[in-house]
């Protein structure tokens, strides 16, 4: 195996109960990334999805290793951990203040110490390349894949 400086951190997001404002909206709502509040928001059918970028009091997961048989493993939700971002969300989206909670999803995602990617040729492994630790999610995947492919050829 190859040791890489990656750690899994617990990430949570919340989906509201269906909202009349979302039901009445007949245009596609873009994903909103708000660096000031350290959250992202998007429409989830007739609900609103709120996901914080946990920058403080983050919880590590599986520091001593993660079972290879775990797939799509979820952890118990922690609303207390989400509370600071939920308060900010009501300022950004006043309709959220009256919304019920439909679901909270909580589970580990990978992070690097500097928040960037581990991308490039792997030292000591001929013709082996890596693109890992991109905790930002799938939004940057196509671009990362493009630049890694260009780098490889």
Short mmCIF file of N, CA and C in Angstrom, two decimals:
data_model
loop_
_atom_site.label_atom_id
_atom_site.label_comp_id
_atom_site.label_asym_id
_atom_site.label_seq_id
_atom_site.Cartn_x
_atom_site.Cartn_y
_atom_site.Cartn_z
N UNK A 1 0.81 -1.19 0.00
CA UNK A 1 0.00 0.00 0.00
C UNK A 1 0.85 1.25 0.00
N UNK A 2 0.20 2.33 -0.18
CA UNK A 2 0.84 3.64 -0.20
C UNK A 2 0.24 4.49 0.91
N UNK A 3 1.09 5.06 1.75
CA UNK A 3 0.61 5.96 2.79
C UNK A 3 0.42 7.35 2.19
N UNK A 4 -0.75 7.91 2.39
CA UNK A 4 -1.05 9.26 1.90
C UNK A 4 -1.61 10.09 3.06
N UNK A 5 -1.29 11.38 3.08
CA UNK A 5 -1.76 12.24 4.18
C UNK A 5 -3.23 12.65 4.00
N UNK A 6 -4.11 11.70 4.24
CA UNK A 6 -5.55 11.94 4.13
C UNK A 6 -6.20 11.48 5.43
N UNK A 7 -7.20 12.22 5.85
CA UNK A 7 -7.99 11.82 7.00
C UNK A 7 -9.46 12.00 6.65
N UNK A 8 -10.28 11.10 7.15
CA UNK A 8 -11.72 11.24 6.95
C UNK A 8 -12.29 12.09 8.07
N UNK A 9 -13.15 13.02 7.67
CA UNK A 9 -13.84 13.89 8.61
C UNK A 9 -15.34 13.70 8.40
N UNK A 10 -16.10 13.84 9.46
CA UNK A 10 -17.55 13.72 9.35
C UNK A 10 -18.11 14.99 8.70
N UNK A 11 -18.93 14.80 7.69
CA UNK A 11 -19.62 15.90 7.02
C UNK A 11 -21.12 15.62 7.10
N UNK A 12 -21.89 16.66 7.37
CA UNK A 12 -23.33 16.53 7.46
C UNK A 12 -24.01 17.51 6.53
N UNK A 13 -25.18 17.14 6.06
CA UNK A 13 -26.04 18.10 5.39
C UNK A 13 -27.48 17.79 5.77
N UNK A 14 -28.32 18.81 5.64
CA UNK A 14 -29.70 18.72 6.07
C UNK A 14 -30.63 18.98 4.90
N UNK A 15 -31.71 18.23 4.83
CA UNK A 15 -32.75 18.45 3.83
C UNK A 15 -34.02 18.83 4.57
N UNK A 16 -34.63 19.94 4.17
CA UNK A 16 -35.85 20.40 4.82
C UNK A 16 -37.06 19.59 4.36
N UNK A 17 -38.14 19.72 5.10
CA UNK A 17 -39.44 19.24 4.62
C UNK A 17 -39.77 20.05 3.37
N UNK A 18 -40.65 19.56 2.51
CA UNK A 18 -41.02 20.34 1.33
C UNK A 18 -41.52 21.74 1.71
N UNK A 19 -41.11 22.73 0.92
CA UNK A 19 -41.46 24.13 1.17
C UNK A 19 -42.36 24.64 0.05
N UNK A 20 -43.39 25.39 0.42
CA UNK A 20 -44.29 25.96 -0.59
C UNK A 20 -43.52 26.83 -1.58
N UNK A 21 -42.53 27.58 -1.08
CA UNK A 21 -41.74 28.46 -1.96
C UNK A 21 -41.00 27.65 -3.01
N UNK A 22 -40.52 26.47 -2.64
CA UNK A 22 -39.82 25.62 -3.61
C UNK A 22 -40.80 24.98 -4.59
N UNK A 23 -41.97 24.59 -4.08
CA UNK A 23 -42.99 24.01 -4.95
C UNK A 23 -43.43 25.01 -6.01
N UNK A 24 -43.52 26.29 -5.61
CA UNK A 24 -43.99 27.34 -6.52
C UNK A 24 -42.92 27.81 -7.50
N UNK A 25 -41.68 27.47 -7.22
CA UNK A 25 -40.56 27.93 -8.06
C UNK A 25 -40.47 27.04 -9.31
N UNK A 26 -40.65 27.65 -10.47
CA UNK A 26 -40.64 26.86 -11.71
C UNK A 26 -39.34 27.04 -12.51
N UNK A 27 -38.33 27.59 -11.87
CA UNK A 27 -37.02 27.70 -12.52
C UNK A 27 -36.02 26.85 -11.74
N UNK A 28 -34.99 26.43 -12.44
CA UNK A 28 -33.97 25.62 -11.78
C UNK A 28 -33.10 26.52 -10.90
N UNK A 29 -33.00 26.16 -9.65
CA UNK A 29 -32.19 26.93 -8.71
C UNK A 29 -30.75 26.44 -8.79
N UNK A 30 -29.79 27.35 -8.91
CA UNK A 30 -28.39 26.90 -8.96
C UNK A 30 -27.89 26.47 -7.59
N UNK A 31 -26.82 25.73 -7.58
CA UNK A 31 -26.13 25.45 -6.32
C UNK A 31 -25.51 26.77 -5.87
N UNK A 32 -25.72 27.11 -4.63
CA UNK A 32 -25.18 28.36 -4.09
C UNK A 32 -24.09 28.01 -3.10
N UNK A 33 -22.91 28.53 -3.34
CA UNK A 33 -21.80 28.35 -2.40
C UNK A 33 -21.54 29.70 -1.76
N UNK A 34 -21.68 29.75 -0.45
CA UNK A 34 -21.53 30.99 0.29
C UNK A 34 -20.30 30.91 1.18
N UNK A 35 -19.15 31.42 0.71
CA UNK A 35 -17.94 31.32 1.51
C UNK A 35 -18.01 32.10 2.82
N UNK A 36 -18.81 33.16 2.85
CA UNK A 36 -18.91 33.95 4.08
C UNK A 36 -19.56 33.15 5.21
N UNK A 37 -20.59 32.39 4.88
CA UNK A 37 -21.23 31.58 5.92
C UNK A 37 -20.68 30.16 5.96
N UNK A 38 -19.78 29.84 5.03
CA UNK A 38 -19.16 28.52 4.94
C UNK A 38 -20.21 27.42 4.75
N UNK A 39 -21.16 27.68 3.82
CA UNK A 39 -22.23 26.72 3.53
C UNK A 39 -22.48 26.64 2.03
N UNK A 40 -23.11 25.56 1.64
CA UNK A 40 -23.65 25.46 0.29
C UNK A 40 -25.13 25.13 0.40
N UNK A 41 -25.88 25.59 -0.58
CA UNK A 41 -27.33 25.41 -0.60
C UNK A 41 -27.74 24.96 -1.99
N UNK A 42 -28.75 24.12 -2.05
CA UNK A 42 -29.31 23.78 -3.35
C UNK A 42 -30.72 23.24 -3.14
N UNK A 43 -31.45 23.26 -4.24
CA UNK A 43 -32.80 22.72 -4.22
C UNK A 43 -32.70 21.20 -4.21
N UNK A 44 -33.58 20.57 -3.47
CA UNK A 44 -33.69 19.11 -3.43
C UNK A 44 -35.17 18.79 -3.64
N UNK A 45 -35.56 18.68 -4.89
CA UNK A 45 -36.95 18.53 -5.33
C UNK A 45 -37.73 19.74 -4.81
N UNK A 46 -38.63 19.57 -3.83
CA UNK A 46 -39.38 20.71 -3.28
C UNK A 46 -38.84 21.13 -1.92
N UNK A 47 -37.65 20.71 -1.61
CA UNK A 47 -37.01 21.02 -0.33
C UNK A 47 -35.74 21.82 -0.58
N UNK A 48 -35.10 22.24 0.50
CA UNK A 48 -33.84 22.96 0.44
C UNK A 48 -32.79 22.11 1.14
N UNK A 49 -31.63 21.96 0.52
CA UNK A 49 -30.51 21.23 1.11
C UNK A 49 -29.51 22.25 1.61
N UNK A 50 -29.09 22.11 2.86
CA UNK A 50 -28.10 22.99 3.46
C UNK A 50 -26.93 22.14 3.92
N UNK A 51 -25.73 22.46 3.45
CA UNK A 51 -24.55 21.71 3.84
C UNK A 51 -23.44 22.65 4.25
N UNK A 52 -22.96 22.54 5.48
CA UNK A 52 -21.86 23.40 5.90
C UNK A 52 -20.51 22.84 5.48
N UNK A 53 -19.55 23.73 5.35
CA UNK A 53 -18.15 23.32 5.25
C UNK A 53 -17.63 23.39 6.68
N UNK A 54 -17.57 22.25 7.33
CA UNK A 54 -17.22 22.22 8.75
C UNK A 54 -15.77 22.68 8.93
N UNK A 55 -15.62 23.90 9.39
CA UNK A 55 -14.29 24.49 9.54
C UNK A 55 -13.84 24.56 10.99
N UNK A 56 -14.74 24.30 11.89
CA UNK A 56 -14.36 24.32 13.30
C UNK A 56 -14.99 23.11 14.00
N UNK A 57 -14.31 22.63 15.01
CA UNK A 57 -14.79 21.48 15.77
C UNK A 57 -15.11 20.28 14.88
N UNK A 58 -14.33 20.10 13.84
CA UNK A 58 -14.54 18.97 12.94
C UNK A 58 -14.24 17.66 13.66
N UNK A 59 -14.95 16.63 13.26
CA UNK A 59 -14.82 15.33 13.90
C UNK A 59 -14.10 14.38 12.94
N UNK A 60 -12.98 13.81 13.39
CA UNK A 60 -12.26 12.85 12.56
C UNK A 60 -12.95 11.49 12.63
N UNK A 61 -12.68 10.68 11.62
CA UNK A 61 -13.32 9.37 11.54
C UNK A 61 -12.31 8.36 11.01
N UNK A 62 -12.19 7.24 11.68
CA UNK A 62 -11.37 6.14 11.17
C UNK A 62 -9.88 6.44 11.11
N UNK A 63 -9.36 7.18 12.08
CA UNK A 63 -7.94 7.55 12.06
C UNK A 63 -7.05 6.32 12.06
N UNK A 64 -7.47 5.27 12.72
CA UNK A 64 -6.67 4.04 12.78
C UNK A 64 -6.99 3.08 11.64
N UNK A 65 -7.73 3.56 10.65
CA UNK A 65 -8.09 2.72 9.51
C UNK A 65 -9.59 2.54 9.41
N UNK A 66 -10.04 2.29 8.21
CA UNK A 66 -11.47 2.09 7.95
C UNK A 66 -11.64 0.72 7.31
N UNK A 67 -12.62 0.00 7.77
CA UNK A 67 -12.93 -1.34 7.26
C UNK A 67 -13.20 -1.27 5.75
N UNK A 68 -12.47 -2.04 4.96
CA UNK A 68 -12.62 -2.05 3.50
C UNK A 68 -14.02 -2.50 3.08
N UNK A 69 -14.73 -3.19 3.96
CA UNK A 69 -16.08 -3.67 3.62
C UNK A 69 -17.16 -2.62 3.82
N UNK A 70 -16.81 -1.47 4.39
CA UNK A 70 -17.80 -0.41 4.58
C UNK A 70 -17.96 0.35 3.27
N UNK A 71 -19.18 0.44 2.81
CA UNK A 71 -19.49 1.22 1.61
C UNK A 71 -20.67 2.12 1.94
N UNK A 72 -20.56 3.38 1.59
CA UNK A 72 -21.63 4.34 1.84
C UNK A 72 -22.03 4.34 3.32
N UNK A 73 -21.04 4.26 4.19
CA UNK A 73 -21.27 4.22 5.63
C UNK A 73 -21.72 5.59 6.13
N UNK A 74 -22.81 5.60 6.88
CA UNK A 74 -23.30 6.84 7.47
C UNK A 74 -23.11 6.79 8.98
N UNK A 75 -23.00 7.96 9.58
CA UNK A 75 -22.85 8.10 11.02
C UNK A 75 -24.10 8.77 11.58
N UNK A 76 -24.32 8.67 12.88
CA UNK A 76 -25.50 9.31 13.47
C UNK A 76 -25.45 10.84 13.29
N UNK A 77 -26.57 11.46 12.94
CA UNK A 77 -26.61 12.92 12.80
C UNK A 77 -26.34 13.61 14.13
N UNK A 78 -25.79 14.81 14.06
CA UNK A 78 -25.50 15.61 15.25
C UNK A 78 -26.00 17.04 14.99
N UNK A 79 -27.25 17.30 15.36
CA UNK A 79 -27.84 18.62 15.12
C UNK A 79 -27.14 19.72 15.91
N UNK A 80 -26.59 19.38 17.05
CA UNK A 80 -25.85 20.39 17.83
C UNK A 80 -24.63 20.88 17.04
N UNK A 81 -23.97 19.97 16.36
CA UNK A 81 -22.83 20.33 15.52
C UNK A 81 -23.27 21.21 14.35
N UNK A 82 -24.47 20.97 13.82
CA UNK A 82 -24.99 21.75 12.69
C UNK A 82 -25.56 23.11 13.09
N UNK A 83 -25.91 23.28 14.36
CA UNK A 83 -26.65 24.47 14.81
C UNK A 83 -26.07 25.81 14.36
N UNK A 84 -24.76 26.06 14.48
CA UNK A 84 -24.27 27.38 14.06
C UNK A 84 -24.55 27.69 12.59
N UNK A 85 -24.45 26.69 11.72
CA UNK A 85 -24.70 26.90 10.30
C UNK A 85 -26.19 27.04 10.01
N UNK A 86 -27.01 26.35 10.78
CA UNK A 86 -28.45 26.47 10.58
C UNK A 86 -28.93 27.87 10.93
N UNK A 87 -28.34 28.46 11.96
CA UNK A 87 -28.68 29.84 12.32
C UNK A 87 -28.31 30.80 11.18
N UNK A 88 -27.15 30.63 10.62
CA UNK A 88 -26.72 31.47 9.49
C UNK A 88 -27.64 31.26 8.30
N UNK A 89 -28.07 30.03 8.10
CA UNK A 89 -28.93 29.71 6.96
C UNK A 89 -30.25 30.46 7.01
N UNK A 90 -30.77 30.70 8.20
CA UNK A 90 -32.03 31.44 8.30
C UNK A 90 -31.85 32.89 7.89
N UNK A 91 -30.64 33.43 8.03
CA UNK A 91 -30.37 34.79 7.55
C UNK A 91 -30.29 34.81 6.03
N UNK A 92 -29.71 33.79 5.44
CA UNK A 92 -29.55 33.73 3.99
C UNK A 92 -30.87 33.39 3.29
N UNK A 93 -31.63 32.48 3.91
CA UNK A 93 -32.90 32.01 3.35
C UNK A 93 -33.96 32.10 4.45
N UNK A 94 -34.63 33.23 4.60
CA UNK A 94 -35.61 33.38 5.68
C UNK A 94 -36.67 32.28 5.70
N UNK A 95 -37.00 31.72 4.54
CA UNK A 95 -37.99 30.64 4.48
C UNK A 95 -37.53 29.43 5.29
N UNK A 96 -36.25 29.29 5.47
CA UNK A 96 -35.70 28.16 6.21
C UNK A 96 -36.09 28.18 7.68
N UNK A 97 -36.33 29.37 8.24
CA UNK A 97 -36.67 29.50 9.66
C UNK A 97 -37.95 28.74 10.01
N UNK A 98 -38.84 28.58 9.04
CA UNK A 98 -40.12 27.91 9.29
C UNK A 98 -40.14 26.47 8.76
N UNK A 99 -39.03 26.01 8.24
CA UNK A 99 -38.99 24.68 7.62
C UNK A 99 -38.74 23.60 8.65
N UNK A 100 -39.39 22.47 8.44
CA UNK A 100 -39.10 21.31 9.26
C UNK A 100 -37.93 20.54 8.67
N UNK A 101 -37.40 19.64 9.45
CA UNK A 101 -36.27 18.82 9.00
C UNK A 101 -36.80 17.50 8.47
N UNK A 102 -36.50 17.22 7.23
CA UNK A 102 -36.89 15.94 6.62
C UNK A 102 -35.83 14.88 6.89
N UNK A 103 -34.56 15.25 6.71
CA UNK A 103 -33.48 14.27 6.83
C UNK A 103 -32.16 14.98 7.09
N UNK A 104 -31.33 14.35 7.91
CA UNK A 104 -29.95 14.79 8.10
C UNK A 104 -29.07 13.62 7.67
N UNK A 105 -28.14 13.89 6.77
CA UNK A 105 -27.22 12.86 6.30
C UNK A 105 -25.85 13.19 6.87
N UNK A 106 -25.21 12.20 7.46
CA UNK A 106 -23.92 12.40 8.12
C UNK A 106 -23.01 11.22 7.78
N UNK A 107 -21.80 11.54 7.33
CA UNK A 107 -20.87 10.47 7.01
C UNK A 107 -19.48 11.00 6.72
N UNK A 108 -18.49 10.11 6.64
CA UNK A 108 -17.11 10.54 6.44
C UNK A 108 -16.80 10.90 4.99
N UNK A 109 -16.00 11.95 4.82
CA UNK A 109 -15.42 12.31 3.53
C UNK A 109 -13.94 12.61 3.75
N UNK A 110 -13.14 12.46 2.70
CA UNK A 110 -11.69 12.61 2.86
C UNK A 110 -11.25 14.06 2.76
N UNK A 111 -10.22 14.36 3.52
CA UNK A 111 -9.60 15.69 3.51
C UNK A 111 -8.08 15.53 3.54
N UNK A 112 -7.40 16.49 2.97
CA UNK A 112 -5.94 16.58 3.10
C UNK A 112 -5.63 17.66 4.14
N UNK A 113 -4.41 17.67 4.68
CA UNK A 113 -4.08 18.68 5.68
C UNK A 113 -4.25 20.12 5.20
N UNK A 114 -3.98 20.38 3.92
CA UNK A 114 -4.09 21.76 3.42
C UNK A 114 -5.40 22.03 2.68
N UNK A 115 -6.28 21.04 2.62
CA UNK A 115 -7.55 21.23 1.94
C UNK A 115 -7.49 21.10 0.43
N UNK A 116 -6.32 20.80 -0.11
CA UNK A 116 -6.18 20.66 -1.55
C UNK A 116 -6.25 19.20 -1.98
N UNK A 117 -5.89 18.98 -3.22
CA UNK A 117 -5.87 17.62 -3.78
C UNK A 117 -4.51 16.98 -3.56
N UNK A 118 -4.50 15.66 -3.57
CA UNK A 118 -3.28 14.90 -3.76
C UNK A 118 -3.36 14.44 -5.21
N UNK A 119 -2.62 15.10 -6.07
CA UNK A 119 -2.74 14.82 -7.50
C UNK A 119 -1.37 14.75 -8.13
N UNK A 120 -1.16 13.69 -8.91
CA UNK A 120 0.07 13.59 -9.66
C UNK A 120 0.66 12.20 -9.58
N UNK A 121 1.89 12.06 -10.11
CA UNK A 121 2.54 10.74 -10.07
C UNK A 121 2.88 10.37 -8.64
N UNK A 122 2.74 9.09 -8.32
CA UNK A 122 3.04 8.60 -6.98
C UNK A 122 4.50 8.20 -6.93
N UNK A 123 5.23 8.78 -6.00
CA UNK A 123 6.66 8.49 -5.85
C UNK A 123 6.88 7.00 -5.57
N UNK A 124 7.79 6.41 -6.32
CA UNK A 124 8.15 5.01 -6.10
C UNK A 124 7.21 4.00 -6.73
N UNK A 125 6.21 4.47 -7.45
CA UNK A 125 5.26 3.55 -8.10
C UNK A 125 5.18 3.92 -9.58
N UNK A 126 5.89 3.16 -10.40
CA UNK A 126 5.99 3.47 -11.83
C UNK A 126 4.62 3.44 -12.51
N UNK A 127 4.33 4.47 -13.29
CA UNK A 127 3.08 4.60 -14.04
C UNK A 127 1.83 4.56 -13.15
N UNK A 128 1.96 5.05 -11.94
CA UNK A 128 0.82 5.09 -11.02
C UNK A 128 0.57 6.55 -10.64
N UNK A 129 -0.65 6.98 -10.86
CA UNK A 129 -1.02 8.37 -10.61
C UNK A 129 -2.16 8.42 -9.59
N UNK A 130 -2.28 9.55 -8.92
CA UNK A 130 -3.29 9.68 -7.88
C UNK A 130 -4.04 11.00 -8.02
N UNK A 131 -5.32 10.97 -7.72
CA UNK A 131 -6.12 12.17 -7.53
C UNK A 131 -7.06 11.84 -6.38
N UNK A 132 -6.72 12.31 -5.19
CA UNK A 132 -7.46 11.91 -3.99
C UNK A 132 -7.54 13.06 -3.00
N UNK A 133 -8.40 12.89 -2.02
CA UNK A 133 -8.50 13.85 -0.94
C UNK A 133 -9.26 15.11 -1.28
N UNK A 134 -9.97 15.12 -2.38
CA UNK A 134 -10.69 16.32 -2.82
C UNK A 134 -12.01 16.44 -2.08
N UNK A 135 -11.97 16.97 -0.88
CA UNK A 135 -13.14 17.01 -0.02
C UNK A 135 -14.25 17.93 -0.51
N UNK A 136 -13.98 18.72 -1.53
CA UNK A 136 -14.98 19.66 -2.03
C UNK A 136 -16.16 18.93 -2.67
N UNK A 137 -16.01 17.67 -2.95
CA UNK A 137 -17.11 16.91 -3.54
C UNK A 137 -16.94 16.74 -5.03
N UNK A 138 -18.03 16.42 -5.69
CA UNK A 138 -17.96 16.09 -7.11
C UNK A 138 -17.90 17.30 -8.01
N UNK A 139 -18.08 18.50 -7.47
CA UNK A 139 -18.15 19.68 -8.34
C UNK A 139 -16.87 19.95 -9.10
N UNK A 140 -15.73 19.56 -8.56
CA UNK A 140 -14.46 19.81 -9.23
C UNK A 140 -13.90 18.57 -9.92
N UNK A 141 -14.61 17.45 -9.82
CA UNK A 141 -14.13 16.20 -10.39
C UNK A 141 -13.82 16.25 -11.87
N UNK A 142 -14.74 16.78 -12.70
CA UNK A 142 -14.44 16.81 -14.14
C UNK A 142 -13.19 17.62 -14.47
N UNK A 143 -13.02 18.75 -13.83
CA UNK A 143 -11.83 19.57 -14.08
C UNK A 143 -10.57 18.89 -13.60
N UNK A 144 -10.64 18.28 -12.41
CA UNK A 144 -9.47 17.57 -11.88
C UNK A 144 -9.09 16.42 -12.81
N UNK A 145 -10.08 15.68 -13.29
CA UNK A 145 -9.81 14.58 -14.21
C UNK A 145 -9.18 15.06 -15.50
N UNK A 146 -9.68 16.18 -16.01
CA UNK A 146 -9.14 16.74 -17.26
C UNK A 146 -7.66 17.10 -17.09
N UNK A 147 -7.34 17.83 -16.01
CA UNK A 147 -5.96 18.27 -15.83
C UNK A 147 -5.03 17.12 -15.48
N UNK A 148 -5.53 16.14 -14.75
CA UNK A 148 -4.69 14.97 -14.47
C UNK A 148 -4.41 14.21 -15.76
N UNK A 149 -5.42 14.03 -16.61
CA UNK A 149 -5.22 13.34 -17.90
C UNK A 149 -4.22 14.09 -18.77
N UNK A 150 -4.31 15.41 -18.81
CA UNK A 150 -3.37 16.21 -19.60
C UNK A 150 -1.95 16.07 -19.05
N UNK A 151 -1.83 16.05 -17.75
CA UNK A 151 -0.53 15.91 -17.11
C UNK A 151 0.07 14.54 -17.44
N UNK A 152 -0.76 13.51 -17.48
CA UNK A 152 -0.28 12.15 -17.73
C UNK A 152 0.24 11.97 -19.15
N UNK A 153 -0.33 12.68 -20.11
CA UNK A 153 0.11 12.53 -21.49
C UNK A 153 0.99 13.69 -21.85
#
